[in-house]
Amino acid sequence: SQSRYALFPSHDKDKLNVDERENFHWTDHLHDFGFSTESAEGDTFLSEAPDFQKDTFGSKTSTSIADFLTKRAIELEEGFARDAGLVIGYDQVSRRTLEWEQWLKQYPQSPLKREVQDLYHLYLSTLTGTIGMDNTPIWDFETHTLLPEIKTIYEKIIREHKSTETASVIQKLYSLLEKNKFKELDKESLARLS
């Protein structure tokens, strides 16, 4: 149809030869506008191209924004969650949580502060189980106890990042879990932590 060519004025359909017209797909040019396609649960949708903003604006902006764009490009490339489960490990979630907390300390006046606070809270809530990931919970399905991998991550955060807000929240959670023999906590108890 004519409409798909209207998005790309430099690609006038009438100037393309027959082979070019048959092989011209508007989806091939999504990256030119900062998008890519993804599929989940049978649906295809547009998403942000991981490196577009960094490559387009990173060298033309402040240090805080360039740093933000670099970190986000990596995160978008790695992914986060899909189909009610993480596509990265909880160790990466903890790393992201700590990195964004550090970013907030380093750039307290950045215009992206609110967006970074949202990312920080998303990752912290995922790490503490406040946001449930049905297909990758922090609790064992059968025993309803904290998974050993998560316990190890919590202990590492408490030990190696004592002066962070993240460690403070994790320490409170860890103390509650110890009192509860590391059994699953109710959502209300988890929500009060962060």
mmCIF file with all atom_site columns, C-alpha atoms in Angstrom:
data_model
loop_
_atom_site.group_PDB
_atom_site.id
_atom_site.type_symbol
_atom_site.label_atom_id
_atom_site.label_alt_id
_atom_site.label_comp_id
_atom_site.label_asym_id
_atom_site.label_entity_id
_atom_site.label_seq_id
_atom_site.pdbx_PDB_ins_code
_atom_site.Cartn_x
_atom_site.Cartn_y
_atom_site.Cartn_z
_atom_site.occupancy
_atom_site.B_iso_or_equiv
_atom_site.pdbx_formal_charge
_atom_site.auth_seq_id
_atom_site.auth_comp_id
_atom_site.auth_asym_id
_atom_site.auth_atom_id
_atom_site.pdbx_PDB_model_num
ATOM 1   C CA . SER A 1 1   ? 0.000  0.000   0.000  1.00 0.00 ? 1   SER A CA 1
ATOM 2   C CA . GLN A 1 2   ? 1.029  3.625   -0.479 1.00 0.00 ? 2   GLN A CA 1
ATOM 3   C CA . SER A 1 3   ? 0.870  4.460   3.232  1.00 0.00 ? 3   SER A CA 1
ATOM 4   C CA . ARG A 1 4   ? 3.895  2.439   4.276  1.00 0.00 ? 4   ARG A CA 1
ATOM 5   C CA . TYR A 1 5   ? 6.080  4.358   1.819  1.00 0.00 ? 5   TYR A CA 1
ATOM 6   C CA . ALA A 1 6   ? 4.822  7.695   3.146  1.00 0.00 ? 6   ALA A CA 1
ATOM 7   C CA . LEU A 1 7   ? 6.794  7.081   6.324  1.00 0.00 ? 7   LEU A CA 1
ATOM 8   C CA . PHE A 1 8   ? 10.008 7.088   4.326  1.00 0.00 ? 8   PHE A CA 1
ATOM 9   C CA . PRO A 1 9   ? 9.968  9.968   1.821  1.00 0.00 ? 9   PRO A CA 1
ATOM 10  C CA . SER A 1 10  ? 13.514 9.160   0.690  1.00 0.00 ? 10  SER A CA 1
ATOM 11  C CA . HIS A 1 11  ? 12.202 5.812   -0.520 1.00 0.00 ? 11  HIS A CA 1
ATOM 12  C CA . ASP A 1 12  ? 9.724  6.818   -3.188 1.00 0.00 ? 12  ASP A CA 1
ATOM 13  C CA . LYS A 1 13  ? 7.955  3.589   -4.171 1.00 0.00 ? 13  LYS A CA 1
ATOM 14  C CA . ASP A 1 14  ? 7.714  4.650   -7.809 1.00 0.00 ? 14  ASP A CA 1
ATOM 15  C CA . LYS A 1 15  ? 11.482 5.073   -8.024 1.00 0.00 ? 15  LYS A CA 1
ATOM 16  C CA . LEU A 1 16  ? 12.165 1.569   -6.759 1.00 0.00 ? 16  LEU A CA 1
ATOM 17  C CA . ASN A 1 17  ? 12.582 -1.209  -9.298 1.00 0.00 ? 17  ASN A CA 1
ATOM 18  C CA . VAL A 1 18  ? 10.375 -4.308  -9.073 1.00 0.00 ? 18  VAL A CA 1
ATOM 19  C CA . ASP A 1 19  ? 12.849 -6.282  -6.926 1.00 0.00 ? 19  ASP A CA 1
ATOM 20  C CA . GLU A 1 20  ? 13.342 -3.348  -4.554 1.00 0.00 ? 20  GLU A CA 1
ATOM 21  C CA . ARG A 1 21  ? 9.583  -2.879  -4.173 1.00 0.00 ? 21  ARG A CA 1
ATOM 22  C CA . GLU A 1 22  ? 9.088  -6.546  -3.350 1.00 0.00 ? 22  GLU A CA 1
ATOM 23  C CA . ASN A 1 23  ? 11.875 -6.437  -0.757 1.00 0.00 ? 23  ASN A CA 1
ATOM 24  C CA . PHE A 1 24  ? 11.000 -3.045  0.748  1.00 0.00 ? 24  PHE A CA 1
ATOM 25  C CA . HIS A 1 25  ? 9.506  -3.507  4.168  1.00 0.00 ? 25  HIS A CA 1
ATOM 26  C CA . TRP A 1 26  ? 8.793  -0.637  6.507  1.00 0.00 ? 26  TRP A CA 1
ATOM 27  C CA . THR A 1 27  ? 10.048 -2.747  9.408  1.00 0.00 ? 27  THR A CA 1
ATOM 28  C CA . ASP A 1 28  ? 13.527 -2.653  7.882  1.00 0.00 ? 28  ASP A CA 1
ATOM 29  C CA . HIS A 1 29  ? 13.637 1.066   8.661  1.00 0.00 ? 29  HIS A CA 1
ATOM 30  C CA . LEU A 1 30  ? 12.331 1.102   12.211 1.00 0.00 ? 30  LEU A CA 1
ATOM 31  C CA . HIS A 1 31  ? 15.837 1.486   13.623 1.00 0.00 ? 31  HIS A CA 1
ATOM 32  C CA . ASP A 1 32  ? 16.223 4.725   11.650 1.00 0.00 ? 32  ASP A CA 1
ATOM 33  C CA . PHE A 1 33  ? 13.564 6.124   13.992 1.00 0.00 ? 33  PHE A CA 1
ATOM 34  C CA . GLY A 1 34  ? 14.774 4.470   17.196 1.00 0.00 ? 34  GLY A CA 1
ATOM 35  C CA . PHE A 1 35  ? 12.530 1.406   17.224 1.00 0.00 ? 35  PHE A CA 1
ATOM 36  C CA . SER A 1 36  ? 12.742 -2.337  16.825 1.00 0.00 ? 36  SER A CA 1
ATOM 37  C CA . THR A 1 37  ? 10.128 -5.086  16.940 1.00 0.00 ? 37  THR A CA 1
ATOM 38  C CA . GLU A 1 38  ? 9.726  -7.706  19.633 1.00 0.00 ? 38  GLU A CA 1
ATOM 39  C CA . SER A 1 39  ? 7.346  -10.575 20.178 1.00 0.00 ? 39  SER A CA 1
ATOM 40  C CA . ALA A 1 40  ? 5.854  -11.925 23.383 1.00 0.00 ? 40  ALA A CA 1
ATOM 41  C CA . GLU A 1 41  ? 2.988  -14.322 23.943 1.00 0.00 ? 41  GLU A CA 1
ATOM 42  C CA . GLY A 1 42  ? 2.111  -14.297 20.254 1.00 0.00 ? 42  GLY A CA 1
ATOM 43  C CA . ASP A 1 43  ? 1.982  -10.510 19.907 1.00 0.00 ? 43  ASP A CA 1
ATOM 44  C CA . THR A 1 44  ? 4.465  -8.311  18.046 1.00 0.00 ? 44  THR A CA 1
ATOM 45  C CA . PHE A 1 45  ? 5.057  -4.783  19.262 1.00 0.00 ? 45  PHE A CA 1
ATOM 46  C CA . LEU A 1 46  ? 7.414  -1.844  18.880 1.00 0.00 ? 46  LEU A CA 1
ATOM 47  C CA . SER A 1 47  ? 10.146 -1.303  21.422 1.00 0.00 ? 47  SER A CA 1
ATOM 48  C CA . GLU A 1 48  ? 12.986 1.144   21.838 1.00 0.00 ? 48  GLU A CA 1
ATOM 49  C CA . ALA A 1 49  ? 16.088 0.211   19.829 1.00 0.00 ? 49  ALA A CA 1
ATOM 50  C CA . PRO A 1 50  ? 18.750 -0.369  22.504 1.00 0.00 ? 50  PRO A CA 1
ATOM 51  C CA . ASP A 1 51  ? 21.515 1.828   21.145 1.00 0.00 ? 51  ASP A CA 1
ATOM 52  C CA . PHE A 1 52  ? 19.578 4.475   19.201 1.00 0.00 ? 52  PHE A CA 1
ATOM 53  C CA . GLN A 1 53  ? 19.426 7.239   21.799 1.00 0.00 ? 53  GLN A CA 1
ATOM 54  C CA . LYS A 1 54  ? 22.998 6.639   22.981 1.00 0.00 ? 54  LYS A CA 1
ATOM 55  C CA . ASP A 1 55  ? 24.367 6.716   19.444 1.00 0.00 ? 55  ASP A CA 1
ATOM 56  C CA . THR A 1 56  ? 22.221 9.675   18.400 1.00 0.00 ? 56  THR A CA 1
ATOM 57  C CA . PHE A 1 57  ? 22.509 11.905  21.454 1.00 0.00 ? 57  PHE A CA 1
ATOM 58  C CA . GLY A 1 58  ? 25.240 10.525  23.736 1.00 0.00 ? 58  GLY A CA 1
ATOM 59  C CA . SER A 1 59  ? 28.068 12.709  22.441 1.00 0.00 ? 59  SER A CA 1
ATOM 60  C CA . LYS A 1 60  ? 25.866 15.817  22.251 1.00 0.00 ? 60  LYS A CA 1
ATOM 61  C CA . THR A 1 61  ? 24.640 16.005  25.827 1.00 0.00 ? 61  THR A CA 1
ATOM 62  C CA . SER A 1 62  ? 25.725 16.348  29.458 1.00 0.00 ? 62  SER A CA 1
ATOM 63  C CA . THR A 1 63  ? 27.784 13.724  31.246 1.00 0.00 ? 63  THR A CA 1
ATOM 64  C CA . SER A 1 64  ? 24.834 12.610  33.372 1.00 0.00 ? 64  SER A CA 1
ATOM 65  C CA . ILE A 1 65  ? 22.597 12.060  30.365 1.00 0.00 ? 65  ILE A CA 1
ATOM 66  C CA . ALA A 1 66  ? 25.355 10.382  28.339 1.00 0.00 ? 66  ALA A CA 1
ATOM 67  C CA . ASP A 1 67  ? 26.011 8.045   31.285 1.00 0.00 ? 67  ASP A CA 1
ATOM 68  C CA . PHE A 1 68  ? 22.276 7.350   31.556 1.00 0.00 ? 68  PHE A CA 1
ATOM 69  C CA . LEU A 1 69  ? 21.996 6.589   27.821 1.00 0.00 ? 69  LEU A CA 1
ATOM 70  C CA . THR A 1 70  ? 24.981 4.230   27.950 1.00 0.00 ? 70  THR A CA 1
ATOM 71  C CA . LYS A 1 71  ? 23.571 2.306   30.928 1.00 0.00 ? 71  LYS A CA 1
ATOM 72  C CA . ARG A 1 72  ? 20.089 2.119   29.411 1.00 0.00 ? 72  ARG A CA 1
ATOM 73  C CA . ALA A 1 73  ? 21.442 0.894   26.061 1.00 0.00 ? 73  ALA A CA 1
ATOM 74  C CA . ILE A 1 74  ? 23.107 -2.013  27.869 1.00 0.00 ? 74  ILE A CA 1
ATOM 75  C CA . GLU A 1 75  ? 19.966 -2.756  29.858 1.00 0.00 ? 75  GLU A CA 1
ATOM 76  C CA . LEU A 1 76  ? 17.728 -2.633  26.807 1.00 0.00 ? 76  LEU A CA 1
ATOM 77  C CA . GLU A 1 77  ? 20.090 -4.971  24.956 1.00 0.00 ? 77  GLU A CA 1
ATOM 78  C CA . GLU A 1 78  ? 20.191 -7.430  27.887 1.00 0.00 ? 78  GLU A CA 1
ATOM 79  C CA . GLY A 1 79  ? 16.448 -7.170  28.533 1.00 0.00 ? 79  GLY A CA 1
ATOM 80  C CA . PHE A 1 80  ? 14.701 -7.364  31.878 1.00 0.00 ? 80  PHE A CA 1
ATOM 81  C CA . ALA A 1 81  ? 11.452 -9.319  31.984 1.00 0.00 ? 81  ALA A CA 1
ATOM 82  C CA . ARG A 1 82  ? 9.144  -11.067 29.570 1.00 0.00 ? 82  ARG A CA 1
ATOM 83  C CA . ASP A 1 83  ? 6.134  -13.320 30.002 1.00 0.00 ? 83  ASP A CA 1
ATOM 84  C CA . ALA A 1 84  ? 6.027  -12.759 33.808 1.00 0.00 ? 84  ALA A CA 1
ATOM 85  C CA . GLY A 1 85  ? 9.659  -13.771 34.265 1.00 0.00 ? 85  GLY A CA 1
ATOM 86  C CA . LEU A 1 86  ? 13.105 -12.280 34.301 1.00 0.00 ? 86  LEU A CA 1
ATOM 87  C CA . VAL A 1 87  ? 15.326 -12.668 31.236 1.00 0.00 ? 87  VAL A CA 1
ATOM 88  C CA . ILE A 1 88  ? 18.347 -11.713 33.356 1.00 0.00 ? 88  ILE A CA 1
ATOM 89  C CA . GLY A 1 89  ? 19.533 -13.185 36.632 1.00 0.00 ? 89  GLY A CA 1
ATOM 90  C CA . TYR A 1 90  ? 18.876 -11.747 40.060 1.00 0.00 ? 90  TYR A CA 1
ATOM 91  C CA . ASP A 1 91  ? 22.598 -10.998 40.299 1.00 0.00 ? 91  ASP A CA 1
ATOM 92  C CA . GLN A 1 92  ? 22.133 -8.590  37.370 1.00 0.00 ? 92  GLN A CA 1
ATOM 93  C CA . VAL A 1 93  ? 19.050 -7.104  39.027 1.00 0.00 ? 93  VAL A CA 1
ATOM 94  C CA . SER A 1 94  ? 21.141 -6.410  42.148 1.00 0.00 ? 94  SER A CA 1
ATOM 95  C CA . ARG A 1 95  ? 23.924 -4.890  40.028 1.00 0.00 ? 95  ARG A CA 1
ATOM 96  C CA . ARG A 1 96  ? 21.442 -2.603  38.257 1.00 0.00 ? 96  ARG A CA 1
ATOM 97  C CA . THR A 1 97  ? 19.882 -1.573  41.576 1.00 0.00 ? 97  THR A CA 1
ATOM 98  C CA . LEU A 1 98  ? 23.265 -0.583  43.003 1.00 0.00 ? 98  LEU A CA 1
ATOM 99  C CA . GLU A 1 99  ? 24.402 1.119   39.781 1.00 0.00 ? 99  GLU A CA 1
ATOM 100 C CA . TRP A 1 100 ? 21.298 3.298   39.577 1.00 0.00 ? 100 TRP A CA 1
ATOM 101 C CA . GLU A 1 101 ? 21.601 4.195   43.258 1.00 0.00 ? 101 GLU A CA 1
ATOM 102 C CA . GLN A 1 102 ? 25.196 5.282   42.574 1.00 0.00 ? 102 GLN A CA 1
ATOM 103 C CA . TRP A 1 103 ? 24.054 7.259   39.515 1.00 0.00 ? 103 TRP A CA 1
ATOM 104 C CA . LEU A 1 104 ? 21.521 9.132   41.670 1.00 0.00 ? 104 LEU A CA 1
ATOM 105 C CA . LYS A 1 105 ? 24.259 10.038  44.161 1.00 0.00 ? 105 LYS A CA 1
ATOM 106 C CA . GLN A 1 106 ? 26.622 11.108  41.389 1.00 0.00 ? 106 GLN A CA 1
ATOM 107 C CA . TYR A 1 107 ? 24.065 13.226  39.494 1.00 0.00 ? 107 TYR A CA 1
ATOM 108 C CA . PRO A 1 108 ? 21.540 14.534  42.066 1.00 0.00 ? 108 PRO A CA 1
ATOM 109 C CA . GLN A 1 109 ? 20.490 17.485  39.893 1.00 0.00 ? 109 GLN A CA 1
ATOM 110 C CA . SER A 1 110 ? 20.080 15.623  36.600 1.00 0.00 ? 110 SER A CA 1
ATOM 111 C CA . PRO A 1 111 ? 16.881 16.236  34.625 1.00 0.00 ? 111 PRO A CA 1
ATOM 112 C CA . LEU A 1 112 ? 16.596 12.442  34.402 1.00 0.00 ? 112 LEU A CA 1
ATOM 113 C CA . LYS A 1 113 ? 16.552 12.008  38.181 1.00 0.00 ? 113 LYS A CA 1
ATOM 114 C CA . ARG A 1 114 ? 12.873 10.976  38.321 1.00 0.00 ? 114 ARG A CA 1
ATOM 115 C CA . GLU A 1 115 ? 13.267 8.393   35.558 1.00 0.00 ? 115 GLU A CA 1
ATOM 116 C CA . VAL A 1 116 ? 16.320 6.921   37.286 1.00 0.00 ? 116 VAL A CA 1
ATOM 117 C CA . GLN A 1 117 ? 14.481 6.829   40.618 1.00 0.00 ? 117 GLN A CA 1
ATOM 118 C CA . ASP A 1 118 ? 11.743 4.836   38.872 1.00 0.00 ? 118 ASP A CA 1
ATOM 119 C CA . LEU A 1 119 ? 14.314 2.387   37.473 1.00 0.00 ? 119 LEU A CA 1
ATOM 120 C CA . TYR A 1 120 ? 15.994 2.082   40.861 1.00 0.00 ? 120 TYR A CA 1
ATOM 121 C CA . HIS A 1 121 ? 12.685 1.302   42.574 1.00 0.00 ? 121 HIS A CA 1
ATOM 122 C CA . LEU A 1 122 ? 11.695 -1.155  39.848 1.00 0.00 ? 122 LEU A CA 1
ATOM 123 C CA . TYR A 1 123 ? 14.897 -3.147  40.318 1.00 0.00 ? 123 TYR A CA 1
ATOM 124 C CA . LEU A 1 124 ? 14.848 -2.890  44.125 1.00 0.00 ? 124 LEU A CA 1
ATOM 125 C CA . SER A 1 125 ? 11.202 -4.009  44.218 1.00 0.00 ? 125 SER A CA 1
ATOM 126 C CA . THR A 1 126 ? 12.031 -6.931  41.951 1.00 0.00 ? 126 THR A CA 1
ATOM 127 C CA . LEU A 1 127 ? 14.986 -7.892  44.128 1.00 0.00 ? 127 LEU A CA 1
ATOM 128 C CA . THR A 1 128 ? 12.924 -7.808  47.321 1.00 0.00 ? 128 THR A CA 1
ATOM 129 C CA . GLY A 1 129 ? 9.972  -9.635  45.795 1.00 0.00 ? 129 GLY A CA 1
ATOM 130 C CA . THR A 1 130 ? 7.617  -6.668  46.141 1.00 0.00 ? 130 THR A CA 1
ATOM 131 C CA . ILE A 1 131 ? 6.958  -6.900  42.415 1.00 0.00 ? 131 ILE A CA 1
ATOM 132 C CA . GLY A 1 132 ? 6.087  -10.499 41.751 1.00 0.00 ? 132 GLY A CA 1
ATOM 133 C CA . MET A 1 133 ? 7.697  -12.301 38.859 1.00 0.00 ? 133 MET A CA 1
ATOM 134 C CA . ASP A 1 134 ? 5.440  -15.334 38.630 1.00 0.00 ? 134 ASP A CA 1
ATOM 135 C CA . ASN A 1 135 ? 7.882  -17.316 36.503 1.00 0.00 ? 135 ASN A CA 1
ATOM 136 C CA . THR A 1 136 ? 11.008 -16.303 38.441 1.00 0.00 ? 136 THR A CA 1
ATOM 137 C CA . PRO A 1 137 ? 9.975  -15.771 42.078 1.00 0.00 ? 137 PRO A CA 1
ATOM 138 C CA . ILE A 1 138 ? 12.452 -15.265 44.926 1.00 0.00 ? 138 ILE A CA 1
ATOM 139 C CA . TRP A 1 139 ? 10.707 -18.061 46.844 1.00 0.00 ? 139 TRP A CA 1
ATOM 140 C CA . ASP A 1 140 ? 10.904 -21.814 46.353 1.00 0.00 ? 140 ASP A CA 1
ATOM 141 C CA . PHE A 1 141 ? 7.593  -23.074 44.894 1.00 0.00 ? 141 PHE A CA 1
ATOM 142 C CA . GLU A 1 142 ? 7.342  -26.083 47.205 1.00 0.00 ? 142 GLU A CA 1
ATOM 143 C CA . THR A 1 143 ? 8.864  -24.966 50.516 1.00 0.00 ? 143 THR A CA 1
ATOM 144 C CA . HIS A 1 144 ? 7.931  -21.258 50.245 1.00 0.00 ? 144 HIS A CA 1
ATOM 145 C CA . THR A 1 145 ? 11.371 -20.339 51.547 1.00 0.00 ? 145 THR A CA 1
ATOM 146 C CA . LEU A 1 146 ? 13.826 -17.829 50.132 1.00 0.00 ? 146 LEU A CA 1
ATOM 147 C CA . LEU A 1 147 ? 15.872 -19.338 47.315 1.00 0.00 ? 147 LEU A CA 1
ATOM 148 C CA . PRO A 1 148 ? 19.535 -19.923 48.262 1.00 0.00 ? 148 PRO A CA 1
ATOM 149 C CA . GLU A 1 149 ? 20.666 -17.810 45.271 1.00 0.00 ? 149 GLU A CA 1
ATOM 150 C CA . ILE A 1 150 ? 18.659 -14.843 46.568 1.00 0.00 ? 150 ILE A CA 1
ATOM 151 C CA . LYS A 1 151 ? 19.924 -15.299 50.124 1.00 0.00 ? 151 LYS A CA 1
ATOM 152 C CA . THR A 1 152 ? 23.506 -15.229 48.808 1.00 0.00 ? 152 THR A CA 1
ATOM 153 C CA . ILE A 1 153 ? 22.811 -12.044 46.820 1.00 0.00 ? 153 ILE A CA 1
ATOM 154 C CA . TYR A 1 154 ? 21.273 -10.375 49.889 1.00 0.00 ? 154 TYR A CA 1
ATOM 155 C CA . GLU A 1 155 ? 24.264 -11.342 52.048 1.00 0.00 ? 155 GLU A CA 1
ATOM 156 C CA . LYS A 1 156 ? 26.681 -9.992  49.446 1.00 0.00 ? 156 LYS A CA 1
ATOM 157 C CA . ILE A 1 157 ? 24.837 -6.660  49.220 1.00 0.00 ? 157 ILE A CA 1
ATOM 158 C CA . ILE A 1 158 ? 24.777 -6.320  53.021 1.00 0.00 ? 158 ILE A CA 1
ATOM 159 C CA . ARG A 1 159 ? 28.472 -7.238  53.296 1.00 0.00 ? 159 ARG A CA 1
ATOM 160 C CA . GLU A 1 160 ? 29.924 -5.326  50.325 1.00 0.00 ? 160 GLU A CA 1
ATOM 161 C CA . HIS A 1 161 ? 27.617 -2.288  50.031 1.00 0.00 ? 161 HIS A CA 1
ATOM 162 C CA . LYS A 1 162 ? 26.901 -1.380  53.677 1.00 0.00 ? 162 LYS A CA 1
ATOM 163 C CA . SER A 1 163 ? 26.608 2.362   53.130 1.00 0.00 ? 163 SER A CA 1
ATOM 164 C CA . THR A 1 164 ? 23.939 2.144   50.414 1.00 0.00 ? 164 THR A CA 1
ATOM 165 C CA . GLU A 1 165 ? 20.189 2.613   50.673 1.00 0.00 ? 165 GLU A CA 1
ATOM 166 C CA . THR A 1 166 ? 19.867 -0.725  48.877 1.00 0.00 ? 166 THR A CA 1
ATOM 167 C CA . ALA A 1 167 ? 21.814 -2.489  51.639 1.00 0.00 ? 167 ALA A CA 1
ATOM 168 C CA . SER A 1 168 ? 19.654 -0.773  54.259 1.00 0.00 ? 168 SER A CA 1
ATOM 169 C CA . VAL A 1 169 ? 16.451 -2.071  52.654 1.00 0.00 ? 169 VAL A CA 1
ATOM 170 C CA . ILE A 1 170 ? 17.914 -5.540  52.107 1.00 0.00 ? 170 ILE A CA 1
ATOM 171 C CA . GLN A 1 171 ? 19.173 -5.652  55.729 1.00 0.00 ? 171 GLN A CA 1
ATOM 172 C CA . LYS A 1 172 ? 15.660 -4.885  57.028 1.00 0.00 ? 172 LYS A CA 1
ATOM 173 C CA . LEU A 1 173 ? 14.222 -7.592  54.794 1.00 0.00 ? 173 LEU A CA 1
ATOM 174 C CA . TYR A 1 174 ? 16.938 -10.065 55.779 1.00 0.00 ? 174 TYR A CA 1
ATOM 175 C CA . SER A 1 175 ? 16.225 -9.459  59.484 1.00 0.00 ? 175 SER A CA 1
ATOM 176 C CA . LEU A 1 176 ? 12.516 -10.091 58.937 1.00 0.00 ? 176 LEU A CA 1
ATOM 177 C CA . LEU A 1 177 ? 13.313 -13.236 56.982 1.00 0.00 ? 177 LEU A CA 1
ATOM 178 C CA . GLU A 1 178 ? 15.660 -14.522 59.702 1.00 0.00 ? 178 GLU A CA 1
ATOM 179 C CA . LYS A 1 179 ? 12.912 -14.094 62.301 1.00 0.00 ? 179 LYS A CA 1
ATOM 180 C CA . ASN A 1 180 ? 10.552 -15.956 59.953 1.00 0.00 ? 180 ASN A CA 1
ATOM 181 C CA . LYS A 1 181 ? 13.082 -18.783 59.262 1.00 0.00 ? 181 LYS A CA 1
ATOM 182 C CA . PHE A 1 182 ? 13.405 -17.464 55.677 1.00 0.00 ? 182 PHE A CA 1
ATOM 183 C CA . LYS A 1 183 ? 9.809  -18.408 54.922 1.00 0.00 ? 183 LYS A CA 1
ATOM 184 C CA . GLU A 1 184 ? 7.858  -16.366 52.382 1.00 0.00 ? 184 GLU A CA 1
ATOM 185 C CA . LEU A 1 185 ? 6.596  -13.043 53.678 1.00 0.00 ? 185 LEU A CA 1
ATOM 186 C CA . ASP A 1 186 ? 3.211  -11.563 52.857 1.00 0.00 ? 186 ASP A CA 1
ATOM 187 C CA . LYS A 1 187 ? 3.010  -8.722  50.317 1.00 0.00 ? 187 LYS A CA 1
ATOM 188 C CA . GLU A 1 188 ? 2.181  -6.152  53.013 1.00 0.00 ? 188 GLU A CA 1
ATOM 189 C CA . SER A 1 189 ? 5.409  -6.891  54.914 1.00 0.00 ? 189 SER A CA 1
ATOM 190 C CA . LEU A 1 190 ? 7.410  -6.664  51.709 1.00 0.00 ? 190 LEU A CA 1
ATOM 191 C CA . ALA A 1 191 ? 5.722  -3.423  50.631 1.00 0.00 ? 191 ALA A CA 1
ATOM 192 C CA . ARG A 1 192 ? 6.688  -1.667  53.864 1.00 0.00 ? 192 ARG A CA 1
ATOM 193 C CA . LEU A 1 193 ? 10.392 -2.181  53.103 1.00 0.00 ? 193 LEU A CA 1
ATOM 194 C CA . SER A 1 194 ? 10.870 0.025   50.059 1.00 0.00 ? 194 SER A CA 1
#
